[in-house]
Coordinates of C-alpha atoms in Angstrom, one line a residue:
X230 CA 0.0 0.0 0.0
X231 CA 1.2 3.6 -0.6
X232 CA 2.3 5.2 2.6
X233 CA 0.9 8.6 3.8
X234 CA 4.4 10.1 3.0
X235 CA 4.3 8.7 -0.6
X236 CA 0.8 10.0 -1.1
X237 CA 1.9 13.4 0.1
X238 CA 4.8 13.4 -2.4
X239 CA 2.4 12.4 -5.2
X240 CA 0.0 15.2 -4.3
X241 CA 2.8 17.7 -4.2
X242 CA 4.0 16.6 -7.6
X243 CA 0.4 16.9 -9.0
X244 CA 0.2 20.5 -7.8
X245 CA 3.3 21.4 -9.7
X246 CA 2.6 19.3 -12.8
X247 CA -1.0 19.1 -14.2
X248 CA 0.3 16.5 -16.8
X249 CA 1.4 14.1 -14.0
X250 CA -1.9 14.7 -12.2
X251 CA -3.9 13.9 -15.3
X252 CA -2.0 10.6 -16.0
X253 CA -2.1 9.4 -12.4
X254 CA -5.7 10.3 -12.0
X255 CA -6.6 8.4 -15.2
X256 CA -4.6 5.3 -14.0
X257 CA -6.1 5.3 -10.6
X258 CA -9.7 5.8 -11.9
X259 CA -9.2 2.7 -14.1
X260 CA -9.2 0.6 -10.9
X261 CA -12.9 1.5 -10.4
X262 CA -13.9 0.9 -14.0
X263 CA -16.0 -2.2 -14.6
X264 CA -13.7 -3.4 -17.5
X265 CA -10.5 -3.0 -15.6
X266 CA -8.6 -6.2 -14.6
X267 CA -5.5 -6.3 -12.4
X268 CA -4.3 -9.6 -10.9
X269 CA -1.9 -7.9 -8.4
X270 CA -4.4 -7.1 -5.5
X271 CA -1.8 -5.1 -3.5
X272 CA -1.1 -2.8 -6.5
X273 CA -4.8 -2.6 -7.2
X274 CA -5.5 -1.5 -3.6
X275 CA -2.6 1.1 -3.8
X276 CA -4.0 2.6 -7.0
X277 CA -7.5 2.8 -5.4
X278 CA -6.1 4.6 -2.4
X279 CA -4.2 6.9 -4.7
X280 CA -7.4 7.6 -6.6
X281 CA -9.2 8.3 -3.3
X282 CA -6.4 10.8 -2.4
X283 CA -6.3 12.5 -5.8
X284 CA -10.1 12.9 -6.1
X285 CA -10.2 14.6 -2.7
X286 CA -8.0 17.4 -4.2
X287 CA -8.1 17.3 -8.0
X288 CA -10.4 16.8 -10.9
X289 CA -9.5 14.9 -14.0
X290 CA -7.7 17.9 -15.5
X291 CA -5.3 18.2 -12.5
X292 CA -7.0 21.3 -11.2
X293 CA -7.7 21.6 -7.5
X294 CA -11.4 21.3 -6.8
X295 CA -13.0 24.7 -6.1
X296 CA -15.9 23.1 -4.5
X297 CA -16.2 20.9 -1.4
X298 CA -19.5 19.5 -2.6
X299 CA -18.1 16.0 -3.2
X300 CA -18.4 14.4 0.2
X301 CA -15.6 12.0 1.1
X302 CA -15.7 9.3 3.8
X303 CA -15.0 10.5 7.3
X304 CA -13.8 7.0 8.2
X305 CA -10.3 5.7 8.1
X306 CA -9.3 3.8 4.9
X307 CA -9.7 0.1 5.5
X308 CA -7.0 -2.3 4.2
X309 CA -8.1 -4.4 1.2
X310 CA -6.8 -8.0 1.5
X311 CA -5.8 -10.1 -1.4
X312 CA -8.5 -12.7 -0.7
X313 CA -11.4 -14.3 -2.6
X314 CA -14.8 -14.1 -0.9
X315 CA -14.8 -17.6 0.7
X316 CA -11.2 -17.2 1.8
X317 CA -12.1 -14.0 3.5
X318 CA -15.2 -15.3 5.2
X319 CA -13.4 -18.4 6.6
X320 CA -10.2 -16.7 7.5
X321 CA -10.6 -16.8 11.3
X322 CA -13.3 -19.5 11.8
X323 CA -10.9 -21.8 13.7
X324 CA -10.9 -19.3 16.6
X325 CA -14.6 -20.2 17.2
X326 CA -14.8 -23.6 15.5
X327 CA -17.0 -25.2 18.2
X328 CA -19.6 -22.4 18.4
X329 CA -22.9 -22.6 16.5
X330 CA -22.7 -20.8 13.2
X331 CA -26.3 -21.2 12.1
X332 CA -29.4 -22.7 13.5
X333 CA -32.9 -23.2 12.1
X334 CA -35.4 -21.1 14.2
X335 CA -38.2 -23.7 13.5
X336 CA -36.5 -27.1 14.0
X337 CA -33.4 -26.3 16.0
X338 CA -31.1 -28.0 13.4
X339 CA -27.7 -26.4 13.6
X340 CA -24.1 -26.5 12.4
X341 CA -21.0 -25.4 14.2
X342 CA -18.4 -23.4 12.4
X343 CA -16.1 -26.4 11.9
X344 CA -19.0 -28.6 10.6
X345 CA -20.2 -25.8 8.3
X346 CA -16.7 -25.3 6.9
X347 CA -16.3 -29.1 6.3
X348 CA -19.7 -29.4 4.5
X349 CA -18.8 -26.4 2.2
X350 CA -15.7 -28.2 1.1
X351 CA -17.5 -31.4 0.5
X352 CA -20.2 -29.6 -1.5
X353 CA -17.5 -27.8 -3.6
X354 CA -15.8 -31.2 -4.3
X355 CA -19.2 -32.8 -5.3
X356 CA -20.1 -30.0 -7.6
X357 CA -16.8 -30.3 -9.5
X358 CA -17.0 -34.0 -9.6
X359 CA -20.5 -33.7 -11.1
X360 CA -19.0 -31.9 -14.1
X361 CA -19.5 -28.3 -13.3
X362 CA -16.6 -26.0 -14.2
X363 CA -15.1 -22.9 -12.5
X364 CA -16.6 -19.8 -14.0
X365 CA -20.1 -21.3 -14.6
X366 CA -23.2 -20.0 -13.0
X367 CA -25.3 -21.8 -10.3
X368 CA -28.7 -20.5 -9.4
X369 CA -29.9 -20.8 -5.8
X370 CA -33.6 -20.9 -5.2
X371 CA -33.9 -21.4 -1.4
X372 CA -35.5 -19.8 1.6
X373 CA -33.4 -19.0 4.6
X374 CA -32.1 -22.4 6.0
X375 CA -28.9 -23.6 7.6
X376 CA -28.1 -25.2 4.3
X377 CA -28.0 -21.9 2.4
X378 CA -24.4 -21.0 3.2
X379 CA -23.3 -24.5 2.3
X380 CA -24.9 -24.1 -1.2
X381 CA -23.5 -20.6 -1.6
X382 CA -20.0 -20.8 -0.2
X383 CA -19.6 -24.4 -1.5
X384 CA -20.4 -23.2 -5.0
X385 CA -18.1 -20.2 -4.6
X386 CA -15.2 -22.4 -3.4
X387 CA -15.6 -24.5 -6.5
X388 CA -15.0 -21.4 -8.5
X389 CA -18.6 -20.9 -9.6
X390 CA -20.7 -17.7 -9.7
X391 CA -23.8 -17.7 -7.5
X392 CA -27.1 -16.2 -8.9
X393 CA -29.6 -15.8 -6.1
X394 CA -33.2 -16.3 -7.0
X395 CA -36.3 -15.3 -5.0
X396 CA -38.1 -18.6 -4.1
X397 CA -41.4 -16.7 -4.4
X398 CA -40.8 -16.4 -8.2
X399 CA -43.1 -18.1 -10.7
X400 CA -41.7 -20.6 -13.2
X401 CA -41.7 -17.9 -15.8
X402 CA -39.7 -15.5 -13.7
X403 CA -37.3 -18.3 -12.7
X404 CA -36.8 -19.3 -16.4
X405 CA -36.0 -15.6 -17.3
X406 CA -33.2 -15.6 -14.7
X407 CA -31.9 -19.0 -15.8
X408 CA -31.9 -17.8 -19.4
X409 CA -30.3 -14.4 -18.7
X410 CA -27.7 -15.6 -16.3
X411 CA -26.8 -18.7 -18.4
X412 CA -27.2 -20.9 -15.3
X413 CA -26.0 -24.5 -15.7
X414 CA -27.3 -25.7 -12.4
X415 CA -30.1 -24.9 -9.9
X416 CA -30.2 -25.6 -6.2
X417 CA -33.6 -25.7 -4.6
X418 CA -35.8 -27.6 -2.1
X419 CA -38.8 -30.0 -2.4
X420 CA -41.5 -27.3 -1.9
X421 CA -40.2 -25.4 -4.9
X422 CA -39.0 -28.4 -7.0
X423 CA -42.0 -28.7 -9.3
X424 CA -41.9 -25.1 -10.3
X425 CA -38.1 -25.2 -10.8
X426 CA -38.6 -28.2 -13.1
X427 CA -41.2 -26.3 -15.0
X428 CA -38.8 -23.4 -15.4
X429 CA -36.1 -25.9 -16.6
X430 CA -38.6 -27.4 -19.1
X431 CA -39.7 -24.0 -20.4
X432 CA -36.1 -23.0 -20.9
X433 CA -35.0 -26.1 -22.6
X434 CA -38.0 -26.2 -24.9
X435 CA -37.0 -22.7 -26.1
X436 CA -33.6 -24.0 -27.1
X437 CA -31.8 -23.1 -23.8
X438 CA -29.0 -25.2 -22.5
X439 CA -29.8 -28.0 -20.1
X440 CA -29.8 -27.3 -16.4
X441 CA -28.9 -29.8 -13.7
X442 CA -31.1 -29.6 -10.6
X443 CA -30.1 -30.3 -7.0
X444 CA -32.8 -30.4 -4.3
X445 CA -32.8 -30.4 -0.5
X446 CA -35.4 -33.1 0.2
X447 CA -35.4 -33.0 4.0
X448 CA -36.1 -29.3 4.5
X449 CA -38.1 -29.7 7.8
X450 CA -36.8 -33.1 8.8
X451 CA -38.3 -36.1 7.1
X452 CA -36.7 -37.0 3.8
X453 CA -38.9 -37.1 0.7
X454 CA -38.3 -39.0 -2.6
X455 CA -36.8 -37.1 -5.5
X456 CA -37.8 -37.4 -9.2
X457 CA -35.4 -39.2 -11.5
X458 CA -32.6 -37.0 -12.7
X459 CA -32.7 -34.7 -9.6
X460 CA -29.6 -34.9 -7.4
X461 CA -29.9 -35.1 -3.7
X462 CA -28.3 -32.1 -1.9
X463 CA -27.8 -34.2 1.3
X464 CA -26.0 -37.0 -0.5
X465 CA -23.7 -34.4 -2.1
X466 CA -22.7 -32.7 1.2
X467 CA -22.3 -35.9 3.1
X468 CA -20.1 -37.6 0.5
X469 CA -16.7 -39.2 1.3
X470 CA -14.9 -37.3 -1.5
X471 CA -11.3 -36.2 -0.8
X472 CA -11.4 -32.5 -0.2
X473 CA -7.6 -32.1 0.0
X474 CA -6.6 -29.1 -2.0
X475 CA -10.2 -27.8 -2.6
X476 CA -9.1 -24.5 -1.1
X477 CA -6.7 -23.9 -4.0
X478 CA -9.1 -24.8 -6.8
X479 CA -10.0 -21.2 -7.6
X480 CA -6.3 -20.1 -7.6
X481 CA -5.4 -23.0 -9.9
X482 CA -8.1 -21.9 -12.4
X483 CA -6.8 -18.3 -12.3
X484 CA -9.8 -16.9 -10.5
X485 CA -8.9 -13.5 -9.0
X486 CA -10.7 -10.9 -7.0
X487 CA -11.9 -9.4 -10.3
X488 CA -13.9 -12.5 -11.3
X489 CA -17.7 -12.6 -10.7
X490 CA -18.8 -14.2 -7.5
X491 CA -22.4 -13.1 -7.2
X492 CA -25.1 -12.4 -9.7
X493 CA -28.2 -11.1 -7.9
X494 CA -30.9 -9.5 -10.0
X495 CA -32.1 -5.9 -9.6
X496 CA -34.4 -3.6 -11.6
X497 CA -31.8 -0.9 -11.2
X498 CA -33.3 2.5 -11.9
X499 CA -36.0 1.3 -14.3
X500 CA -37.1 -1.7 -16.3
X501 CA -37.1 -5.5 -16.0
X502 CA -34.7 -7.3 -13.5
X503 CA -31.1 -7.2 -14.7
X504 CA -28.1 -9.3 -13.5
X505 CA -25.8 -7.2 -11.2
X506 CA -22.2 -8.3 -11.8
X507 CA -20.4 -8.3 -8.4
X508 CA -16.8 -9.5 -8.1
X509 CA -15.0 -11.1 -5.2
X510 CA -13.3 -7.7 -4.8
X511 CA -16.6 -5.9 -4.6
X512 CA -17.9 -8.0 -1.7
X513 CA -14.7 -8.4 0.2
X514 CA -14.2 -4.6 0.1
X515 CA -17.8 -4.0 1.3
X516 CA -17.4 -6.5 4.2
X517 CA -14.2 -4.6 5.2
X518 CA -16.0 -1.2 4.9
X519 CA -18.7 -2.3 7.2
X520 CA -16.2 -3.6 9.7
X521 CA -14.3 -0.3 9.9
X522 CA -13.6 0.6 13.6
X523 CA -16.3 3.3 13.8
X524 CA -19.0 1.3 12.0
X525 CA -18.5 -2.3 13.0
X526 CA -21.5 -4.1 14.3
X527 CA -20.8 -7.8 14.8
X528 CA -18.2 -8.4 17.6
X529 CA -16.0 -11.4 17.3
X530 CA -16.5 -14.1 20.1
X531 CA -14.3 -13.9 23.2
X532 CA -14.0 -17.3 24.6
X533 CA -17.3 -18.5 26.2
X534 CA -18.2 -15.0 27.3
X535 CA -19.8 -13.5 24.2
X536 CA -21.3 -14.4 20.8
X537 CA -23.5 -12.1 18.8
X538 CA -26.9 -13.6 17.8
X539 CA -28.7 -12.4 14.7
X540 CA -32.2 -13.5 13.6
X541 CA -31.9 -14.1 9.9
X542 CA -35.4 -13.2 8.8
X543 CA -34.3 -11.1 5.8
X544 CA -33.9 -13.4 2.8
X545 CA -30.4 -14.5 1.9
X546 CA -31.3 -14.2 -1.8
X547 CA -31.4 -10.4 -1.3
X548 CA -28.1 -8.7 -1.2
X549 CA -28.9 -7.3 2.3
X550 CA -29.3 -10.8 3.7
X551 CA -26.6 -12.3 1.6
X552 CA -23.8 -9.9 2.5
X553 CA -24.8 -7.8 5.6
X554 CA -26.3 -10.7 7.5
X555 CA -25.0 -14.1 6.3
X556 CA -21.5 -13.4 5.0
X557 CA -20.7 -10.8 7.7
X558 CA -21.9 -13.0 10.6
X559 CA -19.9 -16.0 9.3
X560 CA -16.9 -13.8 8.9
X561 CA -17.0 -12.5 12.4
X562 CA -18.2 -15.5 14.4
X563 CA -21.8 -14.6 15.0
X564 CA -24.7 -17.0 15.4
X565 CA -27.4 -16.9 12.7
X566 CA -31.0 -18.0 13.5
X567 CA -32.8 -18.6 10.3
X568 CA -36.5 -18.4 9.5
X569 CA -37.7 -19.4 6.0
X570 CA -40.3 -16.7 5.9
X571 CA -41.6 -13.9 8.1
X572 CA -44.4 -15.3 10.3
X573 CA -45.3 -13.3 13.4
X574 CA -45.5 -16.2 16.0
X575 CA -42.2 -17.9 14.9
X576 CA -40.4 -14.5 14.8
X577 CA -41.6 -13.6 18.3
X578 CA -40.5 -17.0 19.5
X579 CA -37.0 -16.5 18.2
X580 CA -36.8 -13.1 19.9
X581 CA -38.0 -14.7 23.1
X582 CA -35.8 -17.8 23.1
X583 CA -32.6 -16.8 21.4
X584 CA -31.9 -13.5 23.3
X585 CA -30.7 -11.8 20.1
X586 CA -28.0 -9.1 20.4
X587 CA -28.3 -7.7 16.8
X588 CA -31.3 -6.9 14.7
X589 CA -30.9 -6.3 11.0
X590 CA -34.3 -5.2 9.7
X591 CA -36.4 -3.6 7.0
X592 CA -39.1 -0.9 7.7
X593 CA -42.1 -3.3 7.8
X594 CA -40.4 -5.5 10.4
X595 CA -39.2 -2.6 12.4
X596 CA -42.8 -1.3 12.4
X597 CA -44.1 -4.7 13.4
X598 CA -41.8 -4.8 16.4
X599 CA -42.7 -1.2 17.4
X600 CA -46.5 -1.7 17.2
X601 CA -46.9 -5.3 18.3
X602 CA -48.1 -5.5 22.0
X603 CA -46.8 -9.1 22.2
X604 CA -43.2 -7.8 21.9
X605 CA -42.0 -6.3 25.0
X606 CA -38.7 -4.9 26.3
X607 CA -38.0 -8.4 27.8
X608 CA -37.8 -9.9 24.3
X609 CA -35.1 -7.3 23.3
X610 CA -33.3 -7.0 26.6
X611 CA -29.9 -8.2 25.1
X612 CA -30.1 -6.1 21.9
X613 CA -27.1 -3.8 21.7
X614 CA -27.4 -2.8 18.0
X615 CA -30.3 -2.6 15.5
X616 CA -30.4 -1.3 12.0
X617 CA -32.9 -0.7 9.2
X618 CA -32.3 -0.6 5.5
X619 CA -33.7 -1.4 2.0
X620 CA -36.1 1.5 2.2
X621 CA -36.5 4.6 4.4
X622 CA -38.1 4.4 7.8
X623 CA -39.5 7.9 7.7
X624 CA -42.0 7.9 10.5
X625 CA -40.4 9.5 13.6
X626 CA -43.3 8.0 15.7
X627 CA -42.5 4.5 14.6
X628 CA -38.7 5.0 15.2
X629 CA -39.4 6.4 18.7
X630 CA -41.7 3.4 19.5
X631 CA -39.1 1.0 18.3
X632 CA -36.3 2.6 20.2
X633 CA -38.4 2.6 23.4
X634 CA -38.4 -1.2 23.3
X635 CA -34.6 -1.7 23.1
X636 CA -32.2 -1.0 25.9
X637 CA -31.1 2.7 26.4
X638 CA -27.5 1.6 25.8
X639 CA -28.4 0.1 22.4
X640 CA -27.8 1.9 19.2
X641 CA -30.3 2.2 16.3
X642 CA -29.4 3.4 12.9
X643 CA -30.6 3.6 9.3
X644 CA -28.2 2.8 6.5
X645 CA -28.3 3.0 2.7
X646 CA -27.2 0.8 0.0
X647 CA -28.2 -0.9 -3.3
X648 CA -27.5 -4.2 -4.9
X649 CA -25.3 -2.3 -7.3
X650 CA -23.1 -1.2 -4.4
X651 CA -22.6 -4.6 -2.9
X652 CA -24.7 -3.2 -1.0
X653 CA -23.6 -0.6 1.7
X654 CA -22.4 2.8 0.7
X655 CA -23.8 5.2 3.4
X656 CA -23.4 4.3 7.1
X657 CA -23.6 6.2 10.4
X658 CA -21.1 5.9 13.2
X659 CA -22.0 3.5 15.9
X660 CA -22.5 6.3 18.4
X661 CA -24.8 8.2 16.1
X662 CA -28.0 9.5 17.8
X663 CA -29.5 11.2 14.7
X664 CA -32.1 8.5 13.9
X665 CA -33.2 9.9 10.6
X666 CA -29.9 10.1 8.7
X667 CA -28.4 7.2 6.7
X668 CA -25.0 8.4 7.6
X669 CA -21.8 9.2 5.7
X670 CA -20.0 7.5 2.8
X671 CA -18.3 4.3 3.9
X672 CA -14.6 4.0 4.0
X673 CA -12.9 4.6 0.6
X674 CA -16.2 6.0 -0.8
X675 CA -17.4 9.3 -2.0
X676 CA -20.9 10.7 -2.6
X677 CA -22.4 13.7 -4.3
X678 CA -25.9 15.2 -4.9
X679 CA -26.6 16.4 -8.5
X680 CA -29.3 18.4 -10.1
X681 CA -31.4 16.0 -12.0
X682 CA -31.8 18.4 -14.9
X683 CA -28.4 19.9 -15.4
X684 CA -26.1 17.4 -13.6
X685 CA -24.6 20.2 -11.5
X686 CA -23.1 19.1 -8.2
X687 CA -25.2 20.6 -5.4
X688 CA -24.2 21.8 -2.0
X689 CA -25.4 21.1 1.5
X690 CA -29.2 20.9 2.1
X691 CA -30.0 21.0 -1.7
X692 CA -32.1 18.1 -2.9
X693 CA -31.0 16.1 -6.0
X694 CA -30.0 12.6 -7.1
X695 CA -27.5 10.7 -5.0
X696 CA -24.4 9.4 -6.8
X697 CA -21.8 7.0 -5.3
X698 CA -18.1 6.5 -6.2
X699 CA -16.2 3.6 -4.6
X700 CA -14.6 0.2 -5.0
X701 CA -17.9 -1.5 -4.0
X702 CA -19.7 -0.3 -7.1
X703 CA -20.7 -3.2 -9.4
X704 CA -18.8 -4.1 -12.6
X705 CA -22.1 -3.5 -14.5
X706 CA -25.3 -5.2 -15.6
X707 CA -24.9 -8.6 -17.2
X708 CA -25.0 -8.4 -21.0
X709 CA -26.7 -5.0 -20.9
X710 CA -24.2 -2.3 -21.8
X711 CA -26.9 0.3 -22.4
X712 CA -28.3 0.0 -18.9
X713 CA -24.8 0.0 -17.4
X714 CA -23.8 3.2 -19.3
X715 CA -27.0 4.9 -18.1
X716 CA -26.3 4.0 -14.5
X717 CA -22.5 4.3 -14.2
X718 CA -21.4 7.6 -15.7
X719 CA -17.7 8.6 -15.4
X720 CA -17.3 5.9 -12.7
X721 CA -20.1 7.4 -10.6
X722 CA -23.1 5.2 -9.9
X723 CA -26.4 7.1 -10.3
X724 CA -28.7 5.6 -7.7
X725 CA -32.0 7.0 -8.8
X726 CA -32.8 8.1 -5.2
X727 CA -33.4 11.7 -4.2
X728 CA -31.6 13.0 -1.1
X729 CA -29.4 15.6 0.4
X730 CA -26.6 16.0 3.0
X731 CA -26.4 18.5 5.8
X732 CA -23.6 20.7 7.0
X733 CA -22.1 17.8 8.9
X734 CA -21.9 15.6 5.8
X735 CA -24.8 13.3 6.9
X736 CA -27.1 12.1 4.2
X737 CA -30.8 11.8 4.1
X738 CA -33.0 9.9 1.5
X739 CA -36.3 11.7 0.8
X740 CA -37.7 10.3 -2.4
X741 CA -37.1 8.1 -5.4
X742 CA -36.3 9.4 -8.8
X743 CA -36.5 5.9 -10.2
X744 CA -39.9 4.3 -10.7
X745 CA -39.4 1.2 -8.7
X746 CA -42.0 0.2 -6.1
X747 CA -40.6 -1.1 -2.8
X748 CA -42.9 -3.8 -1.4
X749 CA -41.6 -4.9 2.0
X750 CA -38.2 -3.9 0.8
X751 CA -38.4 -5.9 -2.4
X752 CA -38.2 -4.2 -5.8
X753 CA -41.2 -4.3 -8.1
X754 CA -40.7 -2.7 -11.6
X755 CA -43.8 -1.0 -12.9
X756 CA -42.7 -1.8 -16.5
X757 CA -42.8 -5.5 -15.7
X758 CA -46.4 -5.5 -14.6
X759 CA -47.4 -3.1 -17.4
X760 CA -46.0 -5.4 -20.0
X761 CA -47.9 -8.4 -18.6
X762 CA -51.2 -6.5 -18.4
X763 CA -50.8 -5.3 -22.0
X764 CA -50.8 -8.9 -23.1
X765 CA -54.4 -9.3 -21.9
X766 CA -56.7 -9.1 -24.9
X767 CA -59.1 -6.7 -23.1
X768 CA -56.5 -4.2 -22.1
X769 CA -55.6 -1.3 -24.3
X770 CA -53.1 0.6 -22.2
X771 CA -51.9 0.6 -18.6
X772 CA -49.7 2.4 -16.1
X773 CA -48.6 1.1 -12.7
X774 CA -47.5 3.2 -9.7
X775 CA -46.6 2.5 -6.1
X776 CA -49.0 3.8 -3.4
X777 CA -48.5 3.9 0.3
X778 CA -49.5 0.9 2.4
X779 CA -49.3 0.7 6.2
X780 CA -48.1 -2.9 6.2
X781 CA -45.9 -3.2 3.1
X782 CA -44.6 0.3 2.7
X783 CA -45.8 0.5 -0.9
X784 CA -48.0 -1.7 -3.1
X785 CA -48.6 -1.6 -6.9
X786 CA -51.8 0.1 -8.2
X787 CA -52.7 -0.2 -11.9
X788 CA -54.5 2.4 -14.1
X789 CA -56.1 0.6 -17.0
X790 CA -57.7 1.7 -20.3
X791 CA -60.0 -1.1 -21.3
X792 CA -60.3 -2.4 -24.9
X793 CA -63.3 -4.4 -23.9
X794 CA -65.3 -5.1 -20.8
X795 CA -63.1 -6.6 -18.1
X796 CA -63.3 -6.7 -14.3
X797 CA -60.8 -5.9 -11.7
X798 CA -60.8 -9.5 -10.4
X799 CA -60.2 -10.9 -13.9
X800 CA -57.1 -8.7 -14.3
X801 CA -55.8 -9.5 -10.8
X802 CA -56.2 -13.2 -11.5
X803 CA -54.4 -12.8 -14.8
X804 CA -51.4 -11.3 -13.0
X805 CA -51.5 -13.5 -10.0
X806 CA -50.5 -16.7 -12.0
X807 CA -47.5 -15.0 -13.6
X808 CA -45.7 -13.0 -10.8
X809 CA -44.5 -13.5 -7.3
X810 CA -46.9 -12.7 -4.4
X811 CA -45.1 -9.4 -3.5
X812 CA -45.7 -8.2 -7.1
X813 CA -49.5 -8.7 -6.9
X814 CA -51.7 -5.7 -7.7
X815 CA -53.3 -4.1 -4.7
X816 CA -56.0 -2.5 -6.9
X817 CA -57.0 -1.4 -10.4
X818 CA -58.4 2.0 -11.5
X819 CA -60.2 2.0 -14.8
X820 CA -59.5 5.3 -16.7
X821 CA -60.0 6.9 -20.1
X822 CA -56.5 8.3 -20.4
X823 CA -52.9 7.9 -19.0
X824 CA -50.7 11.0 -18.8
X825 CA -47.6 10.7 -21.1
X826 CA -44.8 12.9 -22.2
X827 CA -44.4 14.0 -25.9
X828 CA -42.0 11.1 -26.3
X829 CA -44.6 8.7 -25.0
X830 CA -43.2 8.1 -21.6
X831 CA -45.7 7.4 -18.8
X832 CA -45.8 10.3 -16.4
X833 CA -46.2 8.2 -13.3
X834 CA -45.5 11.2 -11.0
X835 CA -48.7 12.9 -12.2
X836 CA -50.7 9.7 -11.3
X837 CA -49.1 9.4 -7.9
X838 CA -49.6 13.0 -7.0
X839 CA -53.3 12.8 -8.0
X840 CA -53.7 9.6 -5.9
X841 CA -52.0 11.1 -2.8
X842 CA -54.1 14.3 -3.1
X843 CA -57.3 12.3 -3.4
X844 CA -56.5 10.1 -0.5
X845 CA -55.6 12.9 1.9
X846 CA -59.2 13.9 2.0

């Protein structure tokens, strides 16, 4: 890494020679470009630190910034280790090998860290023996279960890329992700197996490549028979294969930090779900950024005295659950207690029996805790930290009610991130008492607010689009250069969220420029529902907006111009068979016209403003 003295010399040289500044700035910026590849991780980290230093003082022309409106991280630069994701997660596991790593909140089935590590190696070896090759994509369609990290980290250790799939998806939605990601294998469980096999059949009938299917057939205990051709997950992880040298498979196949490790799907700022290309480097960096001294949440175990306990209710298929909860807890020796879905009684039981110390939440669950009379301070007496993300928790009343149920010594915060930023990019200090801010840029990260019309960089307390610059920014959208170029401009990720920062450099999210609807923290693209509704023979045109909902945060509402007589129930039924439950329409408004711009773009803001005005009455 470049020393502070070396960086000072470089900066001094840049001030006296604009040509040097231009060349060094260009070189250092390359390290954040999605197409840049560098196998020397130490040099890569040094160049990124150089870029961080240069950007604090100079623009691309070697001229000192006249404005302080680009907000740099207040946190110390974290070191970036030369490690692949699985290597980084397992680096210290032997220190707490006998502690429980993960436990099912329904059945009590659990794995210690040493057992989980052993099973990941066995699964990696079994995947390679089955014929899968490093660099290929494996889709995981599972709810939260103690076997999820075996599937994910085992595949990653075999050199594969993991594409996480929402288990609520329909066969059509699953087939789309299979097709787009070029998955060669799917890992699922018996409750979802029929739908996954339908998706496989749909894909292969359209000329897609064959997909192998692996199924957990003892999800809640008793084993169930599997159809011919479906591999048993349990047999694969309990095999007697020799795992000697499995740790070096990735290195032998020249897999570096710049290779893809995760391929979650996001709608980005607009449109249908797109594969988000996240490298080993992206996720390792983000885990390091969260563990910076002033922002670390999970404390490593100290003998038999302490182990953090986290209820894993947020789905592992979502980047929040995958990185912030699962990977971070395994990295730092926490205990995960999984629930396959949010169900009030089982969630309350976990709070009561597990004595959780950390709560990683989304607004609807934070609101549930705040308002539910069955949850008392006794359920949360050992909580020392709680956080909310995925969508703003804007009600100060709900925040106050939630905070009143956790110990006075405990911290509560809101943070901000996106799938495209691996995910965390704004994070408060642990001792922050401003409950409405989402904090400051994480270590080695910068943020700015721009005018949505002119692109001008705005100052404190001015509202505009939030943009992020840092090593956790994705490489791009899979096979979609147009969407990538519209989202990452001059290495800055345009988030599509409207916010501002105050005089202390603390950020606040106030609205969304993008048209996504957030249902319980999950993304719903209006365009996806609109395209489906337009295929109905009795629909002429349609527009979908998100409207406020006390339980879900937002829900989709459709404005429909009829071509022929059709009922609301008929259209809801048409949609219900084709999309996941969280994408279902909450209602349909039949109308004679839909507001559009001269270019034909639906003006959803007009519809939403009219709806909000009408329902304030």
